[in-house]
Structure formats: structure tokens, C-alpha cells
Coordinates of C-alpha atoms in Angstrom, one line a residue:
Chain A
X1 CA 102.0 121.2 113.3
X2 CA 105.2 120.1 114.8
X3 CA 107.2 122.7 113.0
X4 CA 104.9 125.4 114.3
X5 CA 105.5 124.3 117.8
X6 CA 109.2 124.1 117.3
X7 CA 109.4 127.6 115.9
X8 CA 107.3 128.9 118.8
X9 CA 109.3 127.0 121.3
X10 CA 112.4 129.1 120.7
X11 CA 110.4 132.3 121.2
X12 CA 108.8 131.0 124.3
X13 CA 112.2 130.0 125.8
X14 CA 113.4 133.6 125.2
X15 CA 110.3 135.0 127.0
X16 CA 110.9 132.8 129.9
X17 CA 114.4 134.0 130.5
X18 CA 113.4 137.6 130.0
X19 CA 110.1 138.3 131.8
X20 CA 109.3 135.5 134.2
X21 CA 112.7 134.2 135.1
X22 CA 113.3 130.5 134.6
X23 CA 110.1 128.6 135.2
X24 CA 109.9 124.9 135.6
X25 CA 110.4 122.9 132.5
X26 CA 107.0 121.2 132.9
X27 CA 105.2 124.5 133.2
X28 CA 106.9 126.0 130.1
X29 CA 106.3 122.7 128.2
X30 CA 102.6 123.0 129.1
X31 CA 102.5 126.6 127.9
X32 CA 104.0 125.6 124.6
X33 CA 101.5 122.7 124.4
X34 CA 98.6 125.1 125.0
X35 CA 99.7 127.1 121.9
X36 CA 99.5 124.0 119.7
X37 CA 95.9 124.1 118.6
X38 CA 95.7 120.6 117.1
X39 CA 97.1 119.1 120.3
X40 CA 94.7 121.1 122.5
X41 CA 91.7 120.0 120.4
X42 CA 92.9 116.4 120.6
X43 CA 93.3 116.6 124.4
X44 CA 89.7 117.9 124.7
X45 CA 88.4 115.3 122.4
X46 CA 90.1 112.6 124.5
X47 CA 88.8 114.1 127.7
X48 CA 85.3 114.1 126.2
X49 CA 85.7 110.5 125.2
X50 CA 86.8 109.5 128.6
X51 CA 83.8 111.2 130.2
X52 CA 81.4 109.6 127.7
X53 CA 82.9 106.2 128.4
X54 CA 82.4 106.6 132.1
X55 CA 79.0 108.4 132.2
X56 CA 77.5 107.3 128.9
X57 CA 76.4 103.7 129.9
X58 CA 74.5 105.2 132.9
X59 CA 72.6 107.7 130.8
X60 CA 71.9 105.8 127.6
X61 CA 68.4 104.1 127.5
X62 CA 69.7 100.9 125.8
X63 CA 72.2 98.2 126.8
X64 CA 74.9 97.0 124.5
X65 CA 73.4 93.5 124.2
X66 CA 69.7 94.4 124.1
X67 CA 68.2 93.2 120.8
X68 CA 65.1 94.8 119.3
X69 CA 63.9 92.6 116.6
X70 CA 61.3 95.1 115.5
X71 CA 64.1 97.6 114.8
X72 CA 66.7 95.8 112.8
X73 CA 69.3 97.6 110.6
X74 CA 67.6 101.0 111.0
X75 CA 69.3 104.0 109.6
X76 CA 70.2 106.8 112.0
X77 CA 67.1 108.4 113.5
X78 CA 66.1 110.3 116.6
X79 CA 65.5 107.2 118.6
X80 CA 68.8 105.6 117.4
X81 CA 71.1 108.5 116.4
X82 CA 73.6 106.1 114.8
X83 CA 71.1 103.5 113.7
X84 CA 70.9 99.8 114.7
X85 CA 72.7 96.7 113.6
X86 CA 71.5 93.4 112.2
X87 CA 70.3 92.3 115.7
X88 CA 68.5 95.5 116.4
X89 CA 71.1 96.7 118.9
X90 CA 71.7 100.5 119.2
X91 CA 75.0 101.4 117.6
X92 CA 75.6 104.5 119.6
X93 CA 75.3 102.5 122.8
X94 CA 77.7 99.8 121.5
X95 CA 80.2 102.5 120.4
X96 CA 80.1 104.0 124.0
X97 CA 80.8 100.6 125.5
X98 CA 83.4 100.1 122.9
X99 CA 85.1 103.3 124.0
X100 CA 85.2 101.8 127.5
X101 CA 86.9 98.7 126.1
X102 CA 89.4 100.6 123.9
X103 CA 90.4 103.2 126.5
X104 CA 90.8 100.5 129.2
X105 CA 93.0 98.5 126.9
X106 CA 95.1 101.6 126.0
X107 CA 95.7 102.6 129.6
X108 CA 96.1 99.1 131.2
X109 CA 98.5 98.0 128.5
X110 CA 100.5 101.2 128.8
X111 CA 100.7 100.6 132.6
X112 CA 102.0 97.0 132.0
X113 CA 104.5 98.4 129.5
X114 CA 105.8 101.0 132.0
X115 CA 105.9 98.5 134.9
X116 CA 108.1 96.2 132.8
X117 CA 110.0 98.6 130.5
X118 CA 111.1 101.4 132.8
X119 CA 112.9 99.3 135.5
X120 CA 114.4 96.9 133.0
X121 CA 115.6 99.8 130.8
X122 CA 117.0 101.7 133.8
X123 CA 118.8 98.7 135.1
X124 CA 120.3 97.8 131.7
X125 CA 121.5 101.4 131.1
X126 CA 122.7 102.1 134.6
X127 CA 124.6 98.9 135.4
X128 CA 125.7 98.1 131.9
X129 CA 127.9 95.0 131.4
X130 CA 126.5 91.5 131.4
X131 CA 123.2 92.5 132.9
X132 CA 122.7 95.0 130.0
X133 CA 123.8 92.4 127.5
X134 CA 121.3 89.9 128.8
X135 CA 118.4 92.3 128.9
X136 CA 119.1 93.7 125.5
X137 CA 119.4 90.1 124.0
X138 CA 115.9 89.5 125.2
X139 CA 114.8 92.7 123.7
X140 CA 116.4 91.7 120.4
X141 CA 114.7 88.3 120.3
X142 CA 111.3 89.9 121.1
X143 CA 111.8 92.5 118.4
X144 CA 112.1 89.7 115.8
X145 CA 108.8 88.2 117.0
X146 CA 106.0 88.8 114.6
X147 CA 104.0 90.9 117.2
X148 CA 100.4 90.2 116.4
X149 CA 101.1 86.5 116.0
X150 CA 102.8 86.4 119.3
X151 CA 100.1 88.4 121.1
X152 CA 97.5 86.0 119.7
X153 CA 99.5 83.0 120.9
X154 CA 100.0 84.4 124.4
X155 CA 96.4 85.5 124.6
X156 CA 95.0 82.1 123.6
X157 CA 97.2 80.5 126.2
X158 CA 96.0 82.9 128.9
X159 CA 92.4 82.5 127.9
X160 CA 92.8 78.7 128.1
X161 CA 94.3 79.0 131.6
X162 CA 91.6 81.3 132.8
X163 CA 88.8 79.1 131.5
X164 CA 90.4 76.1 133.2
X165 CA 90.2 78.2 136.4
X166 CA 92.3 76.2 138.9
X167 CA 91.6 78.4 141.9
X168 CA 93.4 81.1 143.8
X169 CA 94.4 84.2 141.9
X170 CA 93.2 82.6 138.7
X171 CA 89.6 82.6 140.0
X172 CA 89.8 86.3 140.7
X173 CA 91.4 87.0 137.3
X174 CA 88.9 84.9 135.4
X175 CA 86.0 86.7 137.2
X176 CA 87.6 90.0 136.1
X177 CA 88.1 88.5 132.6
X178 CA 84.4 87.8 132.1
X179 CA 83.5 91.3 133.3
X180 CA 86.0 92.8 130.9
X181 CA 84.8 90.8 127.9
X182 CA 87.6 88.3 127.9
X183 CA 90.4 90.8 127.4
X184 CA 92.7 90.1 130.3
X185 CA 94.8 87.9 128.0
X186 CA 95.0 90.8 125.5
X187 CA 96.2 93.2 128.2
X188 CA 98.9 90.9 129.3
X189 CA 99.9 89.6 125.9
X190 CA 100.2 93.2 124.5
X191 CA 102.1 94.4 127.5
X192 CA 104.5 91.5 127.3
X193 CA 105.6 92.4 123.8
X194 CA 105.2 96.1 123.7
X195 CA 107.7 97.2 126.5
X196 CA 110.7 97.0 124.2
X197 CA 110.6 100.6 122.9
X198 CA 110.1 102.1 126.3
X199 CA 113.0 99.9 127.7
X200 CA 115.3 101.1 124.9
X201 CA 114.4 104.8 125.5
X202 CA 114.9 104.5 129.2
X203 CA 118.2 102.6 128.7
X204 CA 119.6 105.3 126.4
X205 CA 118.6 108.0 128.9
X206 CA 120.0 106.1 131.9
X207 CA 123.3 105.6 130.1
X208 CA 123.6 109.3 129.5
X209 CA 122.3 110.3 133.0
X210 CA 124.8 108.1 134.9
X211 CA 127.7 110.2 133.6
X212 CA 126.0 113.4 134.9
X213 CA 127.4 115.3 137.9
X214 CA 124.2 115.0 140.1
X215 CA 124.3 111.2 139.8
X216 CA 128.0 111.1 140.7
X217 CA 127.2 113.4 143.6
X218 CA 124.5 111.1 144.8
X219 CA 126.8 108.1 144.5
X220 CA 129.6 109.8 146.4
X221 CA 127.2 111.0 149.0
X222 CA 126.6 107.3 149.8
X223 CA 123.4 106.6 147.9
X224 CA 123.1 102.9 147.1
X225 CA 122.2 101.7 143.6
X226 CA 118.5 101.3 144.4
X227 CA 118.2 104.8 145.6
X228 CA 120.1 106.3 142.7
X229 CA 117.9 104.4 140.2
X230 CA 114.6 105.3 142.0
X231 CA 115.4 108.9 142.9
X232 CA 117.7 110.1 140.2
X233 CA 117.7 108.0 137.1
X234 CA 114.0 107.1 136.6
X235 CA 112.5 110.5 137.4
X236 CA 114.7 112.1 134.8
X237 CA 113.6 109.9 132.0
X238 CA 110.0 111.0 132.5
X239 CA 109.8 113.4 129.5
X240 CA 110.6 110.8 126.9
X241 CA 108.4 108.2 128.7
X242 CA 105.4 110.6 128.7
X243 CA 105.8 111.0 124.9
X244 CA 106.4 107.3 124.3
X245 CA 103.3 106.5 126.4
X246 CA 101.0 108.9 124.6
X247 CA 102.1 107.4 121.3
X248 CA 102.0 103.8 122.7
X249 CA 98.4 103.9 123.9
X250 CA 96.9 104.2 120.4
X251 CA 99.1 101.3 119.4
X252 CA 97.5 99.2 122.0
X253 CA 94.0 100.3 121.0
X254 CA 94.8 99.4 117.4
X255 CA 96.1 96.0 118.4
X256 CA 93.0 95.2 120.5
X257 CA 90.6 96.3 117.7
X258 CA 92.6 94.3 115.2
X259 CA 92.5 91.2 117.4
X260 CA 88.7 91.7 118.0
X261 CA 88.3 92.3 114.3
X262 CA 89.7 88.8 113.6
X263 CA 87.2 87.5 116.1
X264 CA 89.9 86.5 118.6
X265 CA 89.6 89.3 121.1
X266 CA 86.5 90.6 123.0
X267 CA 83.9 87.9 123.6
X268 CA 80.4 88.8 122.2
X269 CA 78.0 90.3 123.1
X270 CA 80.5 92.8 124.6
X271 CA 81.2 95.3 121.8
X272 CA 84.6 96.4 120.6
X273 CA 85.2 98.9 117.8
X274 CA 87.2 96.3 115.9
X275 CA 84.4 93.7 116.3
X276 CA 81.8 96.2 115.2
X277 CA 83.7 97.0 112.1
X278 CA 84.1 93.3 111.2
X279 CA 80.4 92.7 111.8
X280 CA 79.6 95.6 109.5
X281 CA 81.7 94.5 106.6
X282 CA 79.6 91.7 105.1
X283 CA 76.7 94.1 104.6
X284 CA 78.6 97.4 104.3
X285 CA 77.1 98.1 100.9
X286 CA 73.5 98.1 102.1
X287 CA 74.2 99.6 105.6
X288 CA 77.4 101.7 105.2
X289 CA 76.6 103.6 108.5
X290 CA 77.2 100.4 110.5
X291 CA 80.8 100.5 109.2
X292 CA 81.4 104.3 109.1
X293 CA 80.6 105.1 112.7
X294 CA 82.9 102.7 114.4
X295 CA 85.6 103.1 111.8
X296 CA 85.5 106.9 112.2
X297 CA 85.5 106.7 116.0
X298 CA 88.4 104.4 116.1
X299 CA 90.5 106.4 113.7
X300 CA 89.7 109.8 115.4
X301 CA 90.6 108.4 118.8
X302 CA 93.9 107.1 117.5
X303 CA 94.5 110.3 115.6
X304 CA 93.9 112.4 118.7
X305 CA 96.4 110.4 120.7
X306 CA 98.9 110.7 118.0
X307 CA 98.4 114.5 117.7
X308 CA 98.7 114.9 121.4
X309 CA 101.8 112.7 121.5
X310 CA 103.4 114.8 118.7
X311 CA 102.4 118.0 120.5
X312 CA 103.9 116.8 123.8
X313 CA 107.1 115.8 122.0
X314 CA 107.5 119.2 120.5
X315 CA 106.6 120.9 123.7
X316 CA 109.2 118.9 125.7
X317 CA 111.6 119.4 122.9
X318 CA 114.3 121.4 124.7
X319 CA 114.4 118.6 127.2
X320 CA 115.0 115.8 124.8
X321 CA 116.5 115.3 121.4
X322 CA 113.9 115.0 118.7
X323 CA 113.9 111.7 117.0
Chain B
X1 CA 135.6 94.8 115.9
X2 CA 136.7 93.8 112.5
X3 CA 133.9 93.9 109.9
X4 CA 133.8 90.3 108.7
X5 CA 133.8 89.1 112.2
X6 CA 130.9 91.4 112.9
X7 CA 129.0 90.1 109.9
X8 CA 129.5 86.5 110.9
X9 CA 128.5 87.1 114.5
X10 CA 125.3 88.8 113.3
X11 CA 124.5 86.0 111.0
X12 CA 125.1 83.4 113.7
X13 CA 122.9 85.3 116.1
X14 CA 119.9 84.4 113.9
X15 CA 120.1 80.8 115.2
X16 CA 119.5 81.5 118.9
X17 CA 116.9 84.1 118.0
X18 CA 114.8 81.7 115.9
X19 CA 115.4 79.0 118.5
X20 CA 114.0 81.3 121.2
X21 CA 111.0 82.1 119.0
X22 CA 110.3 78.4 118.4
X23 CA 110.7 77.4 122.0
X24 CA 108.5 80.2 123.3
X25 CA 105.7 79.5 120.8
X26 CA 106.0 75.7 121.3
X27 CA 105.7 75.9 125.0
X28 CA 102.8 78.4 124.9
X29 CA 100.6 76.5 122.5
X30 CA 101.2 73.2 124.2
X31 CA 100.5 74.7 127.6
X32 CA 97.1 75.9 126.3
X33 CA 94.3 73.6 127.4
X34 CA 92.4 71.8 124.7
X35 CA 93.8 69.9 121.8
X36 CA 93.3 70.1 118.0
X37 CA 90.3 67.7 118.2
X38 CA 88.6 68.9 121.3
X39 CA 86.6 71.6 119.6
X40 CA 84.7 69.8 116.8
X41 CA 80.9 69.7 116.8
X42 CA 80.5 66.0 116.9
X43 CA 82.7 64.4 119.5
X44 CA 85.3 61.9 118.1
X45 CA 85.1 58.4 119.6
X46 CA 87.8 57.8 122.2
X47 CA 89.5 55.0 120.1
X48 CA 89.7 57.2 117.0
X49 CA 91.0 60.1 119.1
X50 CA 93.7 57.8 120.5
X51 CA 94.7 56.7 117.0
X52 CA 94.8 60.3 115.8
X53 CA 97.0 61.4 118.7
X54 CA 99.2 58.4 118.1
X55 CA 99.5 59.0 114.4
X56 CA 100.4 62.7 114.8
X57 CA 102.8 62.0 117.6
X58 CA 100.8 63.8 120.2
X59 CA 101.2 61.0 122.8
X60 CA 105.0 61.4 122.8
X61 CA 106.6 63.1 125.7
X62 CA 106.7 66.9 125.1
X63 CA 110.5 67.0 124.7
X64 CA 110.3 64.4 122.0
X65 CA 107.6 66.4 120.1
X66 CA 109.8 69.5 120.6
X67 CA 112.9 67.8 119.1
X68 CA 111.0 66.0 116.3
X69 CA 109.3 69.1 115.0
X70 CA 112.5 71.1 115.2
X71 CA 114.4 68.4 113.2
X72 CA 111.7 68.5 110.6
X73 CA 111.5 72.3 110.4
X74 CA 115.3 72.5 109.8
X75 CA 114.8 70.3 106.7
X76 CA 111.8 72.4 105.6
X77 CA 109.1 70.0 106.8
X78 CA 106.7 71.8 109.1
X79 CA 104.5 68.7 109.7
X80 CA 101.0 67.8 108.7
X81 CA 98.1 70.3 109.0
X82 CA 95.6 69.0 111.5
X83 CA 92.6 70.9 110.1
X84 CA 93.2 70.2 106.4
X85 CA 94.4 66.7 106.7
X86 CA 95.3 66.0 103.1
X87 CA 97.9 68.8 103.1
X88 CA 101.2 69.4 104.9
X89 CA 102.0 72.8 106.4
X90 CA 104.8 73.0 103.8
X91 CA 102.3 72.5 101.0
X92 CA 100.2 75.3 102.5
X93 CA 103.2 77.6 102.8
X94 CA 104.3 76.9 99.3
X95 CA 100.8 77.7 98.0
X96 CA 100.1 80.7 100.0
X97 CA 103.3 82.5 101.0
X98 CA 104.2 83.6 97.4
X99 CA 100.8 85.3 97.2
X100 CA 101.4 87.2 100.5
X101 CA 105.0 87.9 99.4
X102 CA 103.8 89.5 96.1
X103 CA 101.2 91.5 97.9
X104 CA 103.8 92.7 100.4
X105 CA 106.3 93.7 97.6
X106 CA 103.6 95.6 95.8
X107 CA 102.6 97.4 99.0
X108 CA 106.2 98.1 99.8
X109 CA 106.8 99.6 96.4
X110 CA 103.7 101.9 96.7
X111 CA 104.8 102.9 100.3
X112 CA 108.4 103.7 99.3
X113 CA 107.2 106.0 96.4
X114 CA 104.5 107.8 98.3
X115 CA 106.4 107.9 101.6
X116 CA 109.5 109.5 100.2
X117 CA 107.6 111.9 98.0
X118 CA 105.3 113.1 100.8
X119 CA 108.2 113.4 103.3
X120 CA 110.6 115.1 100.9
X121 CA 107.9 117.6 99.7
X122 CA 107.0 118.3 103.3
X123 CA 110.6 119.1 104.2
X124 CA 111.6 121.2 101.2
X125 CA 108.4 123.2 101.5
X126 CA 108.8 123.4 105.3
X127 CA 106.1 125.3 107.1
X128 CA 104.0 125.9 104.0
X129 CA 100.5 124.5 103.2
X130 CA 102.2 121.6 101.3
X131 CA 104.1 120.6 104.5
X132 CA 100.9 120.8 106.6
X133 CA 98.9 118.7 104.2
X134 CA 101.7 116.0 103.9
X135 CA 102.1 115.9 107.7
X136 CA 98.4 115.6 108.1
X137 CA 98.1 112.8 105.6
X138 CA 100.9 111.0 107.3
X139 CA 99.4 111.2 110.7
X140 CA 96.0 110.1 109.3
X141 CA 97.9 107.2 107.7
X142 CA 99.4 105.9 111.0
X143 CA 96.0 106.3 112.8
X144 CA 93.9 104.3 110.4
X145 CA 94.2 100.5 110.6
X146 CA 94.6 98.6 107.4
X147 CA 91.2 96.8 107.8
X148 CA 89.4 100.1 107.9
X149 CA 91.3 101.3 104.8
X150 CA 90.7 98.0 103.0
X151 CA 87.0 97.9 103.7
X152 CA 86.5 101.6 102.8
X153 CA 88.4 101.0 99.5
X154 CA 86.3 98.0 98.7
X155 CA 83.1 99.9 99.5
X156 CA 84.1 103.0 97.5
X157 CA 86.2 101.7 94.5
X158 CA 84.6 98.3 94.0
X159 CA 81.0 98.3 95.3
X160 CA 80.0 101.9 94.6
X161 CA 82.1 103.0 91.6
X162 CA 82.7 99.5 90.1
X163 CA 86.2 100.6 89.0
X164 CA 87.9 97.6 90.5
X165 CA 87.0 94.0 91.4
X166 CA 86.0 93.4 95.1
X167 CA 88.4 90.6 95.7
X168 CA 90.3 87.6 94.6
X169 CA 93.9 87.2 93.3
X170 CA 95.5 87.0 89.9
X171 CA 99.1 87.9 90.6
X172 CA 100.5 91.3 91.7
X173 CA 100.0 93.0 88.3
X174 CA 96.3 92.3 87.9
X175 CA 93.7 94.9 88.9
X176 CA 92.6 92.6 91.7
X177 CA 95.9 93.5 93.5
X178 CA 95.3 97.2 93.6
X179 CA 92.9 97.5 96.6
X180 CA 94.8 95.1 98.9
X181 CA 98.1 96.5 98.0
X182 CA 96.9 100.1 98.5
X183 CA 95.3 99.2 101.8
X184 CA 98.5 97.5 103.0
X185 CA 100.7 100.4 101.9
X186 CA 98.8 103.0 103.9
X187 CA 100.6 102.7 107.3
X188 CA 104.1 102.1 105.8
X189 CA 103.7 105.1 103.5
X190 CA 102.8 107.2 106.5
X191 CA 105.7 106.0 108.6
X192 CA 108.2 106.5 105.8
X193 CA 106.8 110.0 105.1
X194 CA 107.2 111.0 108.8
X195 CA 110.8 109.7 109.0
X196 CA 111.8 111.1 105.6
X197 CA 110.5 114.5 106.5
X198 CA 112.3 114.7 109.9
X199 CA 115.5 113.4 108.4
X200 CA 115.4 115.6 105.4
X201 CA 114.9 118.7 107.6
X202 CA 117.9 117.6 109.6
X203 CA 120.0 117.2 106.5
X204 CA 118.9 120.4 104.8
X205 CA 120.2 122.4 107.7
X206 CA 123.6 120.8 107.6
X207 CA 126.9 122.5 106.5
X208 CA 127.5 120.5 103.4
X209 CA 124.1 121.4 102.0
X210 CA 124.9 125.1 102.6
X211 CA 128.2 124.5 100.7
X212 CA 126.4 122.9 97.8
X213 CA 124.0 125.8 97.6
X214 CA 126.9 128.3 97.9
X215 CA 128.7 126.9 95.0
X216 CA 125.7 127.7 92.9
X217 CA 123.9 124.4 92.4
X218 CA 120.2 124.6 91.6
X219 CA 117.9 123.7 94.5
X220 CA 116.8 120.6 92.5
X221 CA 120.4 119.4 92.2
X222 CA 121.0 120.0 95.9
X223 CA 118.0 118.0 96.9
X224 CA 118.5 115.1 94.4
X225 CA 122.2 114.8 94.4
X226 CA 123.1 115.7 97.9
X227 CA 120.3 115.7 100.4
X228 CA 118.1 112.7 99.3
X229 CA 120.8 110.1 99.8
X230 CA 121.9 111.1 103.2
X231 CA 118.3 111.7 104.4
X232 CA 117.3 108.2 103.4
X233 CA 119.8 106.7 105.9
X234 CA 117.8 107.1 109.2
X235 CA 114.7 106.0 107.2
X236 CA 116.3 102.6 106.5
X237 CA 116.3 101.9 110.2
X238 CA 112.4 101.8 110.3
X239 CA 112.4 99.1 107.5
X240 CA 112.0 96.4 110.2
X241 CA 108.9 98.1 111.6
X242 CA 107.5 98.5 108.1
X243 CA 108.1 94.9 107.1
X244 CA 106.5 93.6 110.3
X245 CA 103.5 95.8 109.8
X246 CA 103.0 94.6 106.2
X247 CA 103.1 91.0 107.4
X248 CA 100.6 91.8 110.2
X249 CA 98.4 93.9 107.9
X250 CA 98.2 91.0 105.5
X251 CA 96.1 89.0 107.9
X252 CA 93.3 91.7 107.7
X253 CA 93.6 92.8 104.1
X254 CA 93.8 89.2 102.8
X255 CA 90.6 88.4 104.7
X256 CA 88.7 91.4 103.4
X257 CA 89.8 91.3 99.8
X258 CA 89.7 87.4 99.7
X259 CA 93.3 87.1 98.8
X260 CA 94.5 83.4 99.3
X261 CA 97.6 84.3 101.3
X262 CA 99.3 82.8 104.4
X263 CA 97.8 85.4 106.7
X264 CA 94.3 84.0 106.4
X265 CA 95.6 80.6 107.3
X266 CA 97.2 81.7 110.5
X267 CA 94.0 83.2 111.8
X268 CA 91.9 80.0 111.3
X269 CA 94.7 77.8 112.6
X270 CA 94.6 79.5 116.1
X271 CA 91.0 78.7 116.8
X272 CA 91.5 75.2 115.4
X273 CA 94.6 74.5 117.6
X274 CA 96.4 73.5 114.4
X275 CA 99.8 73.4 116.2
X276 CA 102.0 72.7 113.1
X277 CA 100.4 75.6 111.2
X278 CA 100.8 78.0 114.1
X279 CA 104.4 77.0 114.6
X280 CA 105.2 77.0 110.9
X281 CA 103.7 80.5 110.4
X282 CA 105.4 82.0 113.4
X283 CA 108.7 80.5 112.4
X284 CA 108.4 81.7 108.8
X285 CA 107.4 85.2 109.7
X286 CA 110.0 85.3 112.5
X287 CA 112.7 84.3 110.0
X288 CA 111.6 86.9 107.4
X289 CA 111.7 89.7 110.0
X290 CA 115.0 88.6 111.5
X291 CA 116.6 88.4 108.0
X292 CA 115.2 91.8 107.0
X293 CA 116.6 93.3 110.2
X294 CA 119.9 91.7 109.5
X295 CA 120.1 93.0 106.0
X296 CA 119.2 96.5 107.2
X297 CA 121.9 96.4 109.9
X298 CA 124.5 95.1 107.5
X299 CA 123.6 97.6 104.7
X300 CA 123.6 100.6 107.0
X301 CA 127.4 101.1 107.1
X302 CA 127.6 100.6 103.4
X303 CA 125.2 103.4 102.8
X304 CA 126.8 105.8 105.2
X305 CA 130.4 106.5 104.4
X306 CA 130.9 107.9 107.9
X307 CA 130.4 104.5 109.4
X308 CA 132.7 102.6 107.1
X309 CA 135.7 100.8 108.7
X310 CA 133.7 100.0 111.7

């Protein structure tokens, strides 16, 4: 897949110079991406999933917590296309709500990662010296943390704080937390430990960028540090950030489903793909469909993000060194 | 910087790293509302609760608890377990960590063999069907969480086909280890395959490989004697990620395949607010990951002659 795109990318670059003149890097990257079939299919799949996650709950006749004791552990049928679970809940409906949970986790965590990682990385790379050393020391320590353990510890702490609910912003957050199935702690915990890679990528780019002429020009034209960072350094690190984000979202989704699988994440009856998988395991021999549907949906979603991320990396290749 | 000074500095850096891990974890779990005995079904009489708190030092000021636990931990004493009162955390670690370790080593061995094979095959058969299949397998591998793999393997190989036992533990060489080790090796294999392929492609286009081919070596000799060693270098750098993943994966796989390892203990200790078990596990895994990263960093220049004398 990646090799195909790389081979094509050279040809495409030639074309650009010849027929169309030099087009913008983004547009030519998009054109290369459009030729990568696997990445395009993945993008469509994810778009479809997002639409389903938004519209599905309004259309589906069941709710995620509605129990039908006359229809327990039914195999897939016309009424219940993916069957029902031990409590008689419609599995398709729960999968759709699970898609909401997973996609929200993916995007929110990625946002937290970018909010922390991009400025810290840019500051470390651009200023260097003691500031860089301090930030990178924090990064090193966090790298040595056993990630999942640490997320669980942070999450338990935050959940405790939200349940204690001491007023002010906490009241707002704990209200939000209940609506989101108790996952606010997961968002923050995951964000707090996952910004390291983005910070490292941005730092490396910033170090390279600050030697470039256009940055020197901006400095000599009287731009202050803040302006140079906001206007010149950070925007030019977008290509690697886009790739890292596309590959970071599935990571967050996997973490959330893992934590929910262990029974420490989403609070029932709110469904999560991980929770559905763990509920299906004790009786997977008798009712394999209860395991297969959420497991396949989870893997396909993560797979699609990874394919799209790989495709983006290849498409943006001339812009960044392949890792 | 001179090499031995660098080595010593790196080794000394372990101390502040572990101290930071300990401090963060300690503060977080103690700031979490609710204590180890607040969640039980029948409420404990206040007097008993007071005695328990006194006995376990939970009435001491926080700084004293912090220092006391740290003192013990340095001497290998991770305190008593609150939930299984007859055993200390050290007992639990001594019983369960070797199991997790064996499982991890078995998984690592599988991952190294499959990862390097898939990656190398993909690179030397670049842009052929073999390459596409190996790349596809690798991306499926990084997209499928270990608990899905483990449960599917149990469903298929144990429940349906009856080839292997569904769970339990008899050491890493018994048939009971096959399913958990395979499940645990899935993601690391995929990561190693991806990195090996990329790095091998890089190496194969380098000048010295052209020279080796030009002097008439067989393709096999070129790959094995010249390309493989250099292409393994960048791969070594992901070892940290791989180890961390094996440790995390063990939580899930041990639960599904009923392996009596340390991962399972950690999960239950969280909901039971078993502070010493939480701290002990985090510290132990933190130490393992830190030391692994250190070994990789120190080995790296030895493997790559270009970096020697740094």
C-alpha cells in the first residue's frame, strides 16, 4: 500500500511540474491520497461511521439500555439484525452508541494531546537550552510510566473528584461526565500521557525550522517569539501532526475500549465496544455473534484509521522524511 | 561526552525517574476520595476501622506515609496488601511476577521471529504479493487489541477445535502457554514487522549493499550477512514500546486465559483501593520499562559501529 503510493508520488510530482505548474503541497498531497484505494475506502468507512454515530440513535427503534426479557440472547434476525444480549438489549443499537463513545474518545483525546503537545514541543525546540531540557525531562519520565496503569490511576482520581462534586466547574464537569458515561476521566488521563509523541515530533520540526531563512527573516523583521512560534513554527509542523493525529486517534480508541473491557471505563448501562466484548466473553461459545460484532467493529475502525494515517503519511511524503 | 561518564549519568537518571513515578502515583491515589475499607458491603464498625487505619499507618500524616513506604520499597518491602490481608505485596509479586515474566518472554520470542520474518520478506519482495500480504497482516496486527485476539483464539483453538486448553498455567513450555503467548505477541510482531520492513528497504538501497552485490555475493548472503544486521538497528529503538505493550497486554490476556500473573492483581487492586498493591505494581513495571529503555540506549552504540566513540 505504502509502497504503491510512494512509487506514484514521484510520478505525480513530475506531472505537477510539467502540466499544471506547481500546485499547493496540500492539493497535490490530496491528489496522491485519492489514488490510494485502501486509504480512500478507509476514509469513506470512517465518514460512514461518523454519520451513523450521529444519526443512528435518532433512527433506531431501540435504546441502548432497553431490556426485552422476552427476547434474550436472540441470534441475528430481521427485528434484531445483530441479535440481542443476555439482557435482551439490541446489539446493533448498542454498537451504534458504542461508536459515539469510541469516536468521541478518539477526537477529544487527540484534541487534548494537540493542546498540550504542540505548544510544549514548539517551545522546547524553538528556545532550546534549559527550557528544552526541563520539558524533555518530563517527557522522559512520562515515557517510563506504564501507560495503562497510569491512565487508570489518573482516571480513578478524577472520577473520585467528580463524584465528590465540590461545586463550581466540577459540577459542570460531573454533569457532563454522567452524560458521557463517566468517561471524562479517561479523556483527561489519556490526554495527559499521550502528548509525548506529538511533542517530540513538533520539537524536532521546530529545531529544524528555526534555522530556516524565513524564520530568520521574521525575527530580523522584528517579530517577537510569540509571533514567530504562532505564525511560522507551528503552522509548518502541520503535516507530521496530521499524520501523528490520524495514527493517534485509534490508539485512544483502543485504550478506552481496553479500560472499559477491564470494567474500569464506561459506566453501565452506557455501552462501549470494549465493555460489550468483555460481556460477551463468558458465553462466547454459545453466542459467538455477541463477541464477533463488537470485536469486528472495533478492529475495522482502528484498521481504517491506521490505513488512512499510512496513506496520509505517504501522500505527504515529499514534505516530511519517512520514519 | 566520554562514554563511561555517559553510562553512569544514564544509570543515575533512573533514580529521579522512579522517584517521580512514585511521587505522582502516591499523590494521585491518596488524593482520590474513599479509602480501602469504604467500599465493602457491610460497613465496618468505627472502632475497628480506627484500629485498621492505625495498624496500617493510614492515620499518619501524608508525608510520613510517603517516606515510610519509600523506605520499605527500597529494601524490597512493598507493604501489606489491604485486600488479601494474610499476604504482603512482596509475596504477591514473588508469586505472580515470574508467571507474567515467562509469559512476556515467550510472547517476545514469538514476536521477534514473526516480526523479523514478515518484515524482511516484505522488504526483499518489495511491491509483490508477498509484500502486500505481510504489510496487511502487520496493519491488522496493530489494529486488533490483545483481548480480542485472546478471546478469538480461546473460542477457536480451545472451545471449538479442542486443540489447546482454555486456560490455566503450567510454565512457559506447557501447551497452556500457547494461547496467551500468541495473543500477547500479536501487536509486538506487527510493530516489529513494520519497522523491520521500512528499515530493510532503507538499507537495501544503500551503497554498501550495491557493493556487496557487485562483488558477486548471492542475494541470500547479501541479506543475511550485510543487510539484516544494519536493518535491525532502528528496530531496536521500538523495543521500549514493545515491552510496555507486552506488560499492558498481560492485564487482558491473563484475565481471559486465567493466567495467575501480576496483571490480574493490578486490575482488582484499583477498585479495592489497595494502595500498596497499586504502588508496588506501578513501581515494578516502571522499573522494568526504565531499565529496558536504558539497556536499549546503551546497547545501541555497540550495535552501530558508526556511533562508537560517542
